[in-house]
XYZ file of C-alpha atoms in Angstrom:
678
model
C -141.604 -61.399 -95.657
C -144.267 -60.940 -98.396
C -147.649 -62.403 -97.614
C -148.072 -64.286 -100.579
C -145.003 -66.130 -100.235
C -145.341 -69.241 -98.122
C -142.934 -69.576 -94.927
C -139.587 -71.302 -96.014
C -137.380 -73.986 -94.414
C -134.584 -72.616 -92.264
C -131.154 -72.670 -94.092
C -130.005 -75.189 -91.627
C -132.377 -78.038 -93.077
C -131.964 -76.848 -96.730
C -128.347 -77.317 -96.241
C -128.815 -80.560 -94.734
C -130.987 -81.845 -97.731
C -128.850 -80.608 -99.985
C -125.572 -82.205 -98.345
C -127.628 -85.438 -98.299
C -129.025 -85.452 -101.610
C -125.470 -84.772 -103.070
C -123.983 -87.709 -100.949
C -121.547 -85.409 -99.175
C -120.993 -84.516 -95.229
C -122.011 -81.830 -93.412
C -119.177 -80.339 -91.676
C -119.286 -77.735 -89.023
C -117.458 -74.854 -90.598
C -120.371 -75.290 -93.888
C -122.669 -74.768 -91.260
C -121.239 -71.822 -89.476
C -120.422 -70.214 -92.865
C -124.246 -70.558 -94.076
C -125.777 -69.274 -90.910
C -123.331 -66.416 -91.190
C -124.108 -65.961 -94.738
C -127.987 -65.803 -93.712
C -127.314 -63.290 -91.092
C -125.333 -61.242 -92.943
C -128.185 -60.578 -95.976
C -130.662 -60.463 -92.966
C -128.952 -57.652 -91.555
C -127.753 -56.131 -94.463
C -124.125 -56.356 -93.291
C -121.353 -56.727 -95.471
C -119.489 -60.406 -94.707
C -115.967 -61.402 -95.389
C -115.748 -65.146 -94.734
C -112.365 -67.390 -95.142
C -113.386 -71.308 -95.418
C -110.401 -73.623 -96.619
C -110.244 -76.089 -99.124
C -112.733 -78.874 -98.196
C -115.139 -77.183 -96.229
C -118.069 -76.875 -99.009
C -118.033 -73.253 -99.415
C -120.110 -73.112 -102.463
C -123.077 -74.927 -100.938
C -122.590 -72.828 -97.729
C -123.241 -69.569 -99.830
C -125.452 -70.703 -102.339
C -128.368 -72.411 -99.878
C -128.930 -69.244 -98.335
C -128.513 -67.397 -101.444
C -131.185 -69.600 -103.069
C -133.607 -69.129 -100.027
C -133.278 -65.401 -100.004
C -133.935 -65.288 -103.806
C -136.978 -67.499 -103.024
C -138.074 -65.563 -100.311
C -137.508 -61.782 -102.038
C -138.480 -63.083 -105.707
C -135.033 -61.155 -106.874
C -131.735 -62.678 -108.141
C -128.590 -63.126 -106.004
C -125.507 -62.786 -108.021
C -122.637 -64.941 -107.410
C -119.225 -63.566 -108.949
C -116.194 -65.732 -109.782
C -112.721 -64.851 -110.917
C -112.160 -67.907 -113.054
C -113.674 -69.632 -115.598
C -113.536 -73.040 -113.950
C -115.142 -71.853 -111.067
C -117.954 -70.562 -113.162
C -118.323 -73.670 -115.042
C -118.415 -75.710 -111.576
C -121.153 -74.058 -110.422
C -123.235 -73.893 -113.558
C -122.583 -77.226 -114.723
C -122.452 -79.168 -111.777
C -123.197 -77.602 -108.453
C -126.301 -75.608 -109.045
C -127.750 -78.079 -111.028
C -127.499 -80.806 -108.516
C -128.592 -78.386 -105.809
C -131.991 -77.368 -107.655
C -132.554 -81.095 -107.692
C -132.094 -81.393 -104.084
C -134.092 -78.247 -103.009
C -137.000 -78.600 -105.473
C -139.483 -80.147 -103.450
C -138.603 -77.676 -100.496
C -139.110 -74.436 -101.859
C -142.166 -72.668 -103.782
C -140.288 -73.645 -106.963
C -137.180 -75.355 -108.794
C -134.328 -72.869 -108.582
C -133.287 -71.387 -111.536
C -130.172 -70.442 -112.293
C -128.048 -68.911 -115.715
C -124.762 -67.550 -116.540
C -124.175 -64.145 -117.771
C -120.915 -62.625 -119.493
C -119.901 -59.961 -120.902
C -121.488 -59.023 -124.484
C -118.310 -59.440 -126.379
C -118.548 -62.959 -125.336
C -121.394 -63.709 -127.378
C -121.949 -63.760 -131.318
C -123.371 -60.557 -132.733
C -126.171 -61.017 -135.120
C -126.057 -57.654 -136.841
C -122.291 -57.428 -137.093
C -122.349 -60.763 -138.970
C -125.421 -59.816 -140.941
C -124.209 -56.499 -142.110
C -120.637 -57.784 -142.933
C -118.801 -54.763 -141.047
C -115.288 -53.955 -142.279
C -112.826 -55.358 -140.243
C -110.769 -53.518 -137.876
C -107.507 -55.472 -138.081
C -104.656 -53.953 -140.272
C -103.597 -56.660 -141.812
C -100.067 -55.295 -142.786
C -99.420 -55.900 -139.003
C -99.739 -60.034 -139.584
C -98.047 -62.616 -141.204
C -99.300 -64.381 -144.124
C -99.641 -67.559 -142.335
C -101.693 -66.083 -139.319
C -104.208 -64.565 -141.838
C -104.737 -67.793 -143.220
C -105.296 -69.528 -140.015
C -107.465 -66.367 -138.936
C -109.281 -67.234 -142.291
C -109.972 -70.603 -141.112
C -111.322 -69.864 -137.457
C -113.464 -67.268 -139.406
C -114.931 -70.202 -141.704
C -115.528 -72.182 -138.254
C -117.313 -69.544 -136.656
C -119.422 -69.264 -139.524
C -120.279 -72.401 -139.571
C -120.925 -72.714 -135.509
C -123.073 -69.403 -135.895
C -125.889 -71.319 -138.059
C -126.159 -74.160 -135.296
C -125.796 -72.131 -132.056
C -128.538 -71.674 -129.299
C -126.650 -69.353 -127.372
C -123.838 -67.740 -129.236
C -121.633 -67.976 -126.755
C -118.074 -68.188 -127.668
C -117.158 -70.804 -125.099
C -119.082 -73.467 -127.016
C -116.623 -73.422 -129.879
C -113.761 -76.232 -129.233
C -111.151 -75.898 -130.031
C -111.361 -72.346 -129.419
C -110.610 -68.996 -131.427
C -108.099 -66.316 -131.478
C -109.328 -62.843 -130.198
C -108.585 -61.489 -134.062
C -111.207 -63.881 -135.322
C -113.551 -63.360 -132.877
C -113.737 -59.511 -132.876
C -115.345 -59.489 -136.348
C -118.557 -61.345 -135.075
C -118.902 -59.458 -131.830
C -119.334 -56.024 -130.152
C -118.545 -54.444 -126.727
C -121.420 -53.189 -124.344
C -120.411 -49.634 -125.585
C -120.607 -50.423 -129.439
C -123.779 -51.949 -129.031
C -126.533 -50.377 -130.834
C -129.075 -51.297 -128.290
C -132.030 -53.752 -128.372
C -134.620 -51.365 -129.415
C -132.259 -49.824 -132.579
C -130.844 -53.069 -133.631
C -132.435 -55.030 -136.655
C -131.398 -58.321 -134.726
C -132.335 -56.947 -131.472
C -135.077 -59.611 -130.977
C -132.630 -62.344 -131.426
C -129.855 -60.782 -129.670
C -127.768 -63.715 -127.888
C -126.847 -61.384 -125.333
C -129.856 -60.189 -125.062
C -131.165 -63.553 -124.443
C -128.891 -64.069 -122.015
C -129.892 -61.201 -119.838
C -133.060 -62.294 -119.959
C -132.609 -65.603 -118.902
C -130.699 -63.886 -115.975
C -133.777 -61.951 -115.027
C -135.892 -64.969 -114.699
C -132.953 -66.722 -112.698
C -132.715 -67.142 -108.899
C -128.606 -67.123 -108.820
C -126.724 -65.272 -111.805
C -123.508 -66.463 -112.198
C -120.839 -63.916 -113.847
C -117.260 -62.858 -113.189
C -115.406 -59.966 -111.315
C -114.954 -58.202 -114.567
C -118.548 -57.833 -115.385
C -119.497 -57.645 -112.090
C -117.435 -53.897 -111.654
C -118.540 -53.057 -115.375
C -121.972 -53.516 -113.937
C -121.222 -51.512 -110.685
C -119.460 -48.680 -112.175
C -120.876 -48.099 -115.473
C -124.291 -45.854 -116.149
C -126.040 -48.675 -117.889
C -127.247 -52.038 -116.123
C -125.652 -54.965 -117.125
C -126.803 -57.671 -114.619
C -130.707 -57.930 -113.463
C -131.787 -56.156 -110.029
C -130.220 -57.878 -107.177
C -129.350 -56.586 -103.591
C -127.125 -59.728 -102.405
C -123.964 -60.223 -104.275
C -121.494 -63.324 -103.457
C -117.932 -62.723 -104.208
C -116.188 -66.333 -104.573
C -112.351 -66.038 -104.991
C -112.661 -62.729 -103.483
C -109.003 -62.287 -103.153
C -108.778 -61.523 -106.984
C -111.311 -58.725 -106.600
C -108.990 -55.894 -106.443
C -106.691 -57.192 -109.266
C -109.714 -58.026 -111.596
C -111.023 -54.484 -111.176
C -107.852 -52.601 -111.687
C -107.686 -54.496 -115.226
C -111.247 -53.307 -116.062
C -110.429 -49.647 -114.885
C -106.952 -49.794 -116.442
C -106.819 -47.446 -119.934
C -104.140 -48.015 -122.548
C -102.823 -45.676 -125.321
C -100.618 -47.272 -128.250
C -100.077 -46.824 -131.892
C -102.874 -49.738 -132.202
C -105.427 -47.806 -130.149
C -105.484 -44.871 -132.259
C -105.195 -46.677 -135.329
C -108.143 -48.374 -134.756
C -110.026 -44.880 -134.180
C -108.627 -43.769 -137.289
C -109.529 -46.813 -139.146
C -113.395 -46.462 -138.098
C -113.705 -42.681 -138.260
C -111.704 -42.961 -141.491
C -114.855 -43.998 -143.375
C -117.073 -41.561 -142.155
C -115.408 -38.186 -141.872
C -113.290 -35.847 -144.035
C -109.867 -37.453 -144.512
C -108.027 -34.593 -143.648
C -109.665 -34.827 -140.128
C -108.760 -38.372 -139.605
C -105.526 -37.589 -141.225
C -105.177 -35.347 -138.097
C -105.286 -38.033 -135.547
C -103.510 -40.660 -137.975
C -100.288 -37.966 -137.514
C -100.744 -37.598 -133.721
C -100.623 -41.288 -133.585
C -97.809 -41.409 -135.752
C -96.103 -38.721 -133.164
C -96.809 -40.844 -130.078
C -95.575 -44.049 -131.868
C -92.279 -42.365 -132.140
C -92.196 -40.819 -128.417
C -93.153 -44.429 -127.338
C -90.089 -46.020 -129.431
C -87.677 -44.523 -127.638
C -88.932 -43.727 -123.969
C -87.832 -45.922 -121.470
C -90.550 -48.595 -119.782
C -91.487 -48.054 -116.803
C -93.514 -46.090 -114.254
C -93.630 -41.993 -115.543
C -93.534 -39.914 -112.485
C -93.405 -36.551 -113.848
C -94.695 -35.659 -117.208
C -92.053 -34.964 -120.177
C -93.207 -31.847 -121.952
C -92.808 -33.835 -125.454
C -95.345 -36.595 -123.692
C -97.759 -33.945 -122.326
C -97.638 -31.847 -125.939
C -98.100 -35.633 -127.708
C -101.238 -36.698 -125.618
C -102.378 -33.161 -125.891
C -102.365 -33.322 -129.578
C -103.982 -37.153 -129.625
C -106.724 -36.106 -127.399
C -107.361 -32.621 -129.617
C -107.215 -34.621 -132.768
C -110.025 -37.437 -131.475
C -112.209 -34.369 -130.126
C -111.799 -33.152 -133.640
C -112.973 -36.572 -134.951
C -115.906 -36.974 -132.432
C -117.030 -33.476 -133.461
C -116.872 -34.279 -137.443
C -119.129 -37.316 -136.947
C -121.800 -35.161 -135.789
C -124.511 -35.859 -133.352
C -124.548 -39.503 -132.006
C -128.089 -40.378 -132.833
C -128.103 -39.370 -136.263
C -128.558 -42.445 -138.034
C -130.806 -44.149 -135.759
C -133.065 -45.198 -138.866
C -129.993 -46.779 -140.476
C -129.094 -49.378 -138.347
C -125.951 -50.198 -140.940
C -124.615 -47.009 -140.770
C -125.427 -46.392 -137.356
C -123.386 -49.400 -136.263
C -120.353 -48.115 -137.845
C -120.532 -44.728 -136.275
C -121.210 -46.392 -132.614
C -117.863 -48.215 -133.361
C -116.343 -44.928 -134.216
C -117.603 -42.958 -131.346
C -116.349 -45.825 -129.048
C -112.573 -45.850 -130.167
C -112.723 -42.109 -130.461
C -113.978 -42.061 -126.728
C -111.443 -44.308 -125.574
C -108.503 -42.538 -127.184
C -109.744 -38.942 -125.837
C -110.707 -40.148 -122.457
C -107.829 -42.285 -121.718
C -105.144 -39.328 -123.188
C -107.157 -36.957 -120.656
C -106.918 -39.362 -118.110
C -103.342 -39.062 -118.268
C -102.733 -36.000 -118.716
C -105.171 -35.222 -115.426
C -102.663 -37.784 -113.444
C -99.898 -34.938 -113.676
C -102.395 -31.967 -112.298
C -105.007 -29.847 -113.678
C -102.442 -27.502 -115.550
C -101.349 -30.787 -117.595
C -105.446 -31.604 -118.794
C -106.106 -28.226 -119.980
C -106.814 -27.903 -123.415
C -108.906 -27.534 -126.486
C -111.348 -30.490 -125.825
C -112.118 -29.562 -122.536
C -112.618 -25.888 -123.406
C -114.686 -26.266 -126.397
C -116.746 -29.037 -125.860
C -120.460 -28.517 -125.378
C -123.907 -30.819 -125.742
C -124.283 -34.206 -125.695
C -121.172 -35.070 -127.666
C -118.787 -33.150 -125.307
C -120.415 -35.008 -122.677
C -119.438 -38.458 -124.423
C -115.998 -37.162 -125.347
C -114.952 -35.615 -121.959
C -115.939 -38.352 -119.967
C -116.895 -38.139 -116.172
C -116.385 -34.575 -114.756
C -115.271 -36.303 -111.730
C -111.805 -37.294 -112.616
C -109.490 -39.625 -110.622
C -106.424 -37.904 -109.600
C -104.751 -40.286 -107.982
C -103.709 -42.478 -110.751
C -100.355 -43.900 -111.730
C -99.254 -44.034 -116.073
C -96.364 -46.363 -117.182
C -95.116 -47.455 -120.326
C -94.869 -51.229 -120.919
C -92.214 -51.945 -123.888
C -93.475 -53.845 -126.931
C -93.514 -57.305 -127.498
C -93.552 -58.942 -130.881
C -96.090 -57.301 -132.880
C -97.616 -55.617 -129.604
C -96.310 -52.280 -129.584
C -95.216 -49.978 -126.749
C -98.020 -49.259 -125.068
C -98.877 -46.340 -122.065
C -100.981 -47.203 -119.308
C -103.099 -45.591 -116.252
C -104.460 -47.075 -113.303
C -106.159 -45.747 -109.943
C -103.523 -46.307 -106.985
C -106.587 -47.768 -105.459
C -109.978 -49.121 -106.366
C -110.894 -49.458 -102.820
C -112.711 -45.873 -103.095
C -114.753 -47.192 -106.259
C -115.368 -50.186 -104.929
C -117.103 -48.726 -101.492
C -118.949 -46.306 -103.748
C -120.093 -48.574 -106.515
C -120.369 -52.029 -105.372
C -120.867 -51.844 -101.435
C -123.078 -48.850 -101.382
C -126.579 -50.022 -102.092
C -126.366 -53.774 -101.792
C -125.316 -56.413 -99.118
C -121.920 -58.368 -100.302
C -120.616 -61.562 -99.122
C -116.967 -62.119 -100.128
C -115.057 -65.606 -99.542
C -112.110 -67.492 -100.370
C -109.844 -69.933 -98.808
C -107.275 -67.326 -98.663
C -108.545 -63.750 -97.041
C -106.610 -63.559 -93.563
C -103.284 -62.367 -94.105
C -101.015 -62.260 -91.277
C -103.986 -63.814 -89.004
C -106.545 -60.708 -89.828
C -108.820 -59.529 -92.842
C -107.290 -56.161 -92.452
C -105.290 -56.098 -95.293
C -107.887 -56.946 -97.989
C -110.518 -55.323 -96.083
C -108.643 -52.076 -96.629
C -107.983 -52.926 -100.362
C -111.378 -53.146 -100.807
C -112.359 -50.020 -99.452
C -114.587 -51.278 -96.236
C -114.056 -49.625 -93.260
C -114.193 -50.431 -89.696
C -117.689 -51.373 -88.278
C -119.173 -51.746 -91.750
C -118.026 -55.757 -92.229
C -117.664 -58.599 -90.630
C -114.951 -60.913 -90.818
C -115.304 -65.016 -90.007
C -112.720 -67.809 -90.626
C -114.705 -71.221 -90.560
C -111.373 -72.996 -90.539
C -110.803 -75.996 -92.575
C -111.732 -79.858 -92.114
C -108.325 -80.673 -92.726
C -105.762 -81.391 -89.797
C -102.983 -79.620 -91.243
C -100.265 -80.166 -88.442
C -100.568 -83.925 -88.938
C -101.103 -83.884 -92.837
C -98.523 -81.396 -94.101
C -95.323 -79.973 -93.179
C -93.883 -76.576 -93.786
C -90.164 -76.836 -94.569
C -87.922 -73.340 -95.106
C -84.754 -74.041 -96.041
C -82.794 -71.764 -93.839
C -79.304 -73.011 -94.780
C -79.704 -71.870 -98.174
C -78.386 -68.279 -99.532
C -80.960 -65.820 -99.840
C -82.084 -65.396 -103.459
C -80.565 -62.892 -106.036
C -81.242 -61.331 -109.107
C -79.077 -63.280 -111.360
C -81.205 -66.284 -111.714
C -81.639 -69.627 -109.798
C -78.834 -70.249 -107.591
C -76.980 -73.576 -108.146
C -77.757 -74.284 -104.101
C -81.276 -74.176 -104.871
C -81.084 -76.537 -108.087
C -79.215 -79.084 -105.818
C -82.108 -78.900 -102.922
C -84.622 -79.184 -105.697
C -83.569 -82.256 -106.934
C -82.758 -83.700 -103.423
C -86.616 -82.873 -102.662
C -87.718 -84.472 -105.891
C -85.769 -87.832 -105.535
C -86.939 -87.798 -101.599
C -90.564 -87.449 -103.009
C -90.208 -90.206 -106.094
C -91.476 -87.380 -108.557
C -95.111 -85.970 -107.277
C -93.777 -82.327 -107.100
C -95.565 -79.244 -108.519
C -92.512 -76.400 -108.628
C -93.885 -72.695 -108.116
C -91.714 -70.090 -109.563
C -91.425 -66.373 -109.264
C -90.490 -65.865 -112.900
C -90.916 -67.998 -115.956
C -87.036 -67.699 -116.171
C -86.663 -69.515 -113.180
C -88.922 -72.141 -113.927
C -87.295 -72.916 -117.247
C -83.766 -72.916 -115.756
C -84.672 -75.410 -113.272
C -85.916 -77.477 -115.969
C -83.548 -77.555 -118.209
C -81.066 -78.143 -115.182
C -83.172 -80.926 -113.706
C -83.879 -82.966 -116.773
C -80.737 -84.002 -116.984
C -80.196 -85.163 -113.523
C -83.469 -86.951 -112.666
C -85.134 -89.906 -113.843
C -88.662 -88.537 -113.346
C -90.859 -86.335 -116.087
C -90.488 -83.149 -115.865
C -93.054 -80.964 -117.352
C -92.739 -76.694 -117.535
C -95.375 -74.466 -118.283
C -95.408 -73.395 -121.954
C -94.677 -76.998 -123.442
C -98.422 -77.279 -123.649
C -101.623 -75.769 -122.679
C -101.779 -75.308 -118.925
C -104.723 -77.525 -118.813
C -103.048 -80.188 -120.607
C -100.235 -80.154 -118.645
C -102.078 -80.298 -115.394
C -103.767 -83.211 -116.776
C -100.658 -85.338 -117.542
C -99.188 -84.184 -114.016
C -102.515 -85.351 -112.168
C -102.076 -88.645 -114.265
C -98.867 -89.993 -113.621
C -97.822 -89.863 -110.061
C -93.980 -89.630 -110.848
C -94.243 -86.770 -113.031
C -93.372 -82.908 -111.900
C -94.803 -79.908 -113.431
C -92.835 -76.532 -112.955
C -94.711 -72.976 -113.894
C -95.390 -69.581 -112.866
C -98.282 -67.137 -111.464
C -101.734 -69.123 -112.578
C -100.251 -72.447 -111.776
C -100.116 -71.087 -107.889
C -103.669 -70.400 -107.874
C -105.094 -72.830 -110.696
C -103.963 -75.997 -109.971
C -106.408 -78.948 -108.114
C -105.010 -82.119 -107.935
C -105.817 -84.265 -104.835
C -104.152 -87.963 -104.486
C -100.432 -88.899 -104.499
C -99.581 -87.120 -107.649
C -98.895 -84.247 -105.625
C -96.956 -84.731 -102.421
C -94.396 -82.024 -102.476
C -95.005 -78.401 -103.404
C -91.874 -76.375 -103.984
C -91.831 -72.428 -103.941
C -88.594 -71.095 -104.846
C -88.595 -67.947 -103.337
C -90.832 -65.234 -101.387
C -93.466 -63.635 -104.530
C -92.940 -60.073 -103.484
C -93.842 -57.830 -106.961
C -90.908 -57.113 -108.860
C -89.080 -53.396 -107.668
C -89.935 -52.401 -111.147
C -93.691 -53.188 -111.257
C -94.977 -49.746 -111.738
C -98.497 -50.214 -110.000
C -97.353 -52.117 -107.134
C -94.351 -49.652 -106.664
C -96.251 -46.612 -107.110
C -98.907 -47.830 -104.650
C -96.159 -48.798 -102.099
C -94.816 -44.966 -102.109
C -98.464 -43.765 -101.910
C -99.048 -45.464 -98.929
C -95.497 -44.591 -97.199
C -95.950 -41.084 -98.384
C -99.496 -40.699 -96.466
C -97.920 -42.491 -93.035
C -98.275 -45.938 -93.799
C -95.777 -48.878 -94.149
C -95.702 -48.924 -97.830
C -93.662 -52.660 -97.850
C -96.082 -54.269 -95.519
C -99.427 -52.761 -96.886
C -98.415 -53.701 -100.479
C -95.343 -55.738 -101.008
C -96.000 -58.270 -97.654
C -99.727 -58.366 -98.543
C -99.191 -59.150 -102.421
C -96.456 -61.682 -100.946
C -98.707 -63.495 -98.549
C -101.584 -63.858 -100.641
C -99.845 -65.851 -102.929
C -97.776 -67.968 -100.388
C -100.952 -69.080 -99.071
C -102.581 -69.497 -102.441
C -99.378 -71.833 -103.245
C -99.355 -73.930 -100.250
C -102.827 -74.540 -100.460
C -102.082 -76.790 -103.395
C -100.637 -79.092 -101.084
C -104.082 -80.468 -99.463
C -106.679 -80.799 -101.950
C -108.636 -83.756 -100.152
C -108.804 -85.661 -96.753
C -106.281 -88.404 -97.490
C -103.770 -85.614 -98.748
C -100.445 -85.543 -96.966
C -97.089 -83.873 -98.037
C -94.805 -80.966 -97.470
C -94.512 -77.360 -98.746
C -90.881 -76.538 -99.342
C -89.982 -72.656 -99.545
C -86.379 -72.196 -100.433
C -86.279 -68.584 -99.714
C -84.618 -68.623 -95.869
C -86.082 -64.986 -95.503
C -89.524 -66.751 -94.628
C -87.824 -67.720 -91.016
C -85.483 -65.108 -90.669
C -86.658 -61.549 -91.630
C -88.357 -59.217 -89.799
C -91.670 -59.531 -91.902
C -91.835 -63.380 -91.586
C -94.128 -63.727 -88.651
C -96.932 -61.640 -90.886
C -96.091 -64.221 -94.051
C -95.917 -67.265 -91.738
C -99.244 -66.287 -90.031
C -100.880 -66.458 -93.524
C -100.319 -69.884 -94.080
C -102.235 -72.940 -93.152
C -100.664 -73.965 -89.589
C -98.573 -76.589 -90.926
C -96.161 -78.500 -88.673
C -92.763 -76.635 -89.423
C -89.161 -77.344 -89.666
C -86.111 -76.304 -91.078
C -84.126 -79.243 -91.174
C -83.748 -80.728 -94.509
C -82.910 -84.152 -93.310
C -86.103 -84.701 -91.379
C -88.460 -83.183 -94.438
C -86.357 -86.169 -97.232
C -86.962 -88.872 -94.495
C -90.645 -87.859 -94.363
C -90.782 -87.705 -98.205
C -89.431 -91.073 -98.720
C -91.869 -92.761 -96.218
C -94.696 -91.075 -98.179
C -93.356 -92.125 -101.138
C -92.890 -95.765 -99.839
C -96.429 -96.171 -97.909
C -98.456 -94.931 -101.211
């Protein structure tokens, strides 16, 4: 400990003070987790902690994190996957914790929330009145009018806001409207060059974060900070990753590249204002070739590069490089902020098109990636255009079909982000990963492999749950039902759902593997049941959950976001129905490619990818049932494979230890008793 810092109370004393001040009850699992986090930070060893709902895991990691920050004088970063948890931490947990610890630490703990630059109003872009990037011809006149009203709301709000944070605008505004007032980190001129740099909302947020003991951010920004050349977060040596079961998916999303007529068109519009028309026309023509090719190509994974696609990608890449060259040196207009902003935006769009096309070609080997830009690029601009020389070749390319006004889009993503996480996130800092769901099949190994952690580099700890799962909950597997097929929801499943809901008197959260199944069940059962039945899509998800929680008789059906995003303690949720084991779709391009890759390297692709994915979602879905110490109920899985398939043991060992049965009569009787007693 530095000599100029006083000795601090132990973690146990701080935790007791915090729990007492917050009116809570200290739990053994919470104490055990706090001690483990302290030990991991002191020994600089990565730690994975599974802490069930009701453990109080937020306090269990925040207390040792704040103590470490006070001791070292350096921020600790807490990363979450969802806005809901960010708000809970910043609006509720951290203010109350700071009050509780104020007299026990050298200073009152400070905290800040930090989001990506795109989430903050850009004063320079607003003042400069930069041209819109959108092609108005793509939009319905009514949508343009609605966007205009949102733009006016943003302008009025801009005169009042102190933070520039988009989340302050209620009701929210569309991405299309917000883009006219914001920039990405790559588009930003930088505080030193920007005329509004001294008053920049994003920079002010960074300054606040730099003075804080705890900085709350999200997995996407954490990944950007770790993987980009520029620093986004303040200096830190400890990261706590909450909702760590979502880390891989969020990081994959950040590093996924996309190419479509829209991305090429954006680059053309930005560059066309600044370079000779003929050079911009070349990229426009390449984009039109790409549009025509993608319009007739079958959606799905691209395993081998067709000659036509390879030629078109090379045309796009080389045309984007020609535009980059025509723009000249990147710092050319450093004394002309308005023009510099336009040029930076153009470079950003062109780099994305060029680098993504190159990535897609490189995914099929060096021969596919050879070409004009790679051979002719020199100097600073060539380095910016060509991107990182260390190309990730283990990538998958796929085509997503267009929807509405969203055109067909070609995407590229790594088969694994474990290597990136190992090198960039875990390399030079201590990372604590926690969630209610980390031990799949009874061990942490599945997720540790996905994170890129090797044996000996990390410790796993399951602190359990305060809930008495065998006494409070039943896991019912409907083994008498047929296996689910591909032709929608079987009639026998609809009958089973109806009988279960009638026994429960409503009070049901239905989790379905597809929106089609959720809607089919809703339509069929609204005619048969006397209880209110809501379906995801009827209203905003938050409003539906509020209605569901407010009326015990109401049922709510939905899909993926409900599997992980519903927290409804009390009698409104007595029954969770899961229609089928949530394996990834067989035609999911990334999951199928990862499964095939594992198999090709000697592993069990099904267990490593499909079963792991299913186990994680099943555990999250089952976790919706018990949210408080008084909760009781049933998790009903209609898919008989959970009890009969060869992989069922792995899935069952990933679930909370409920009392298990396959007898429908026992389950209905139990639900009737619960309903009568509530």
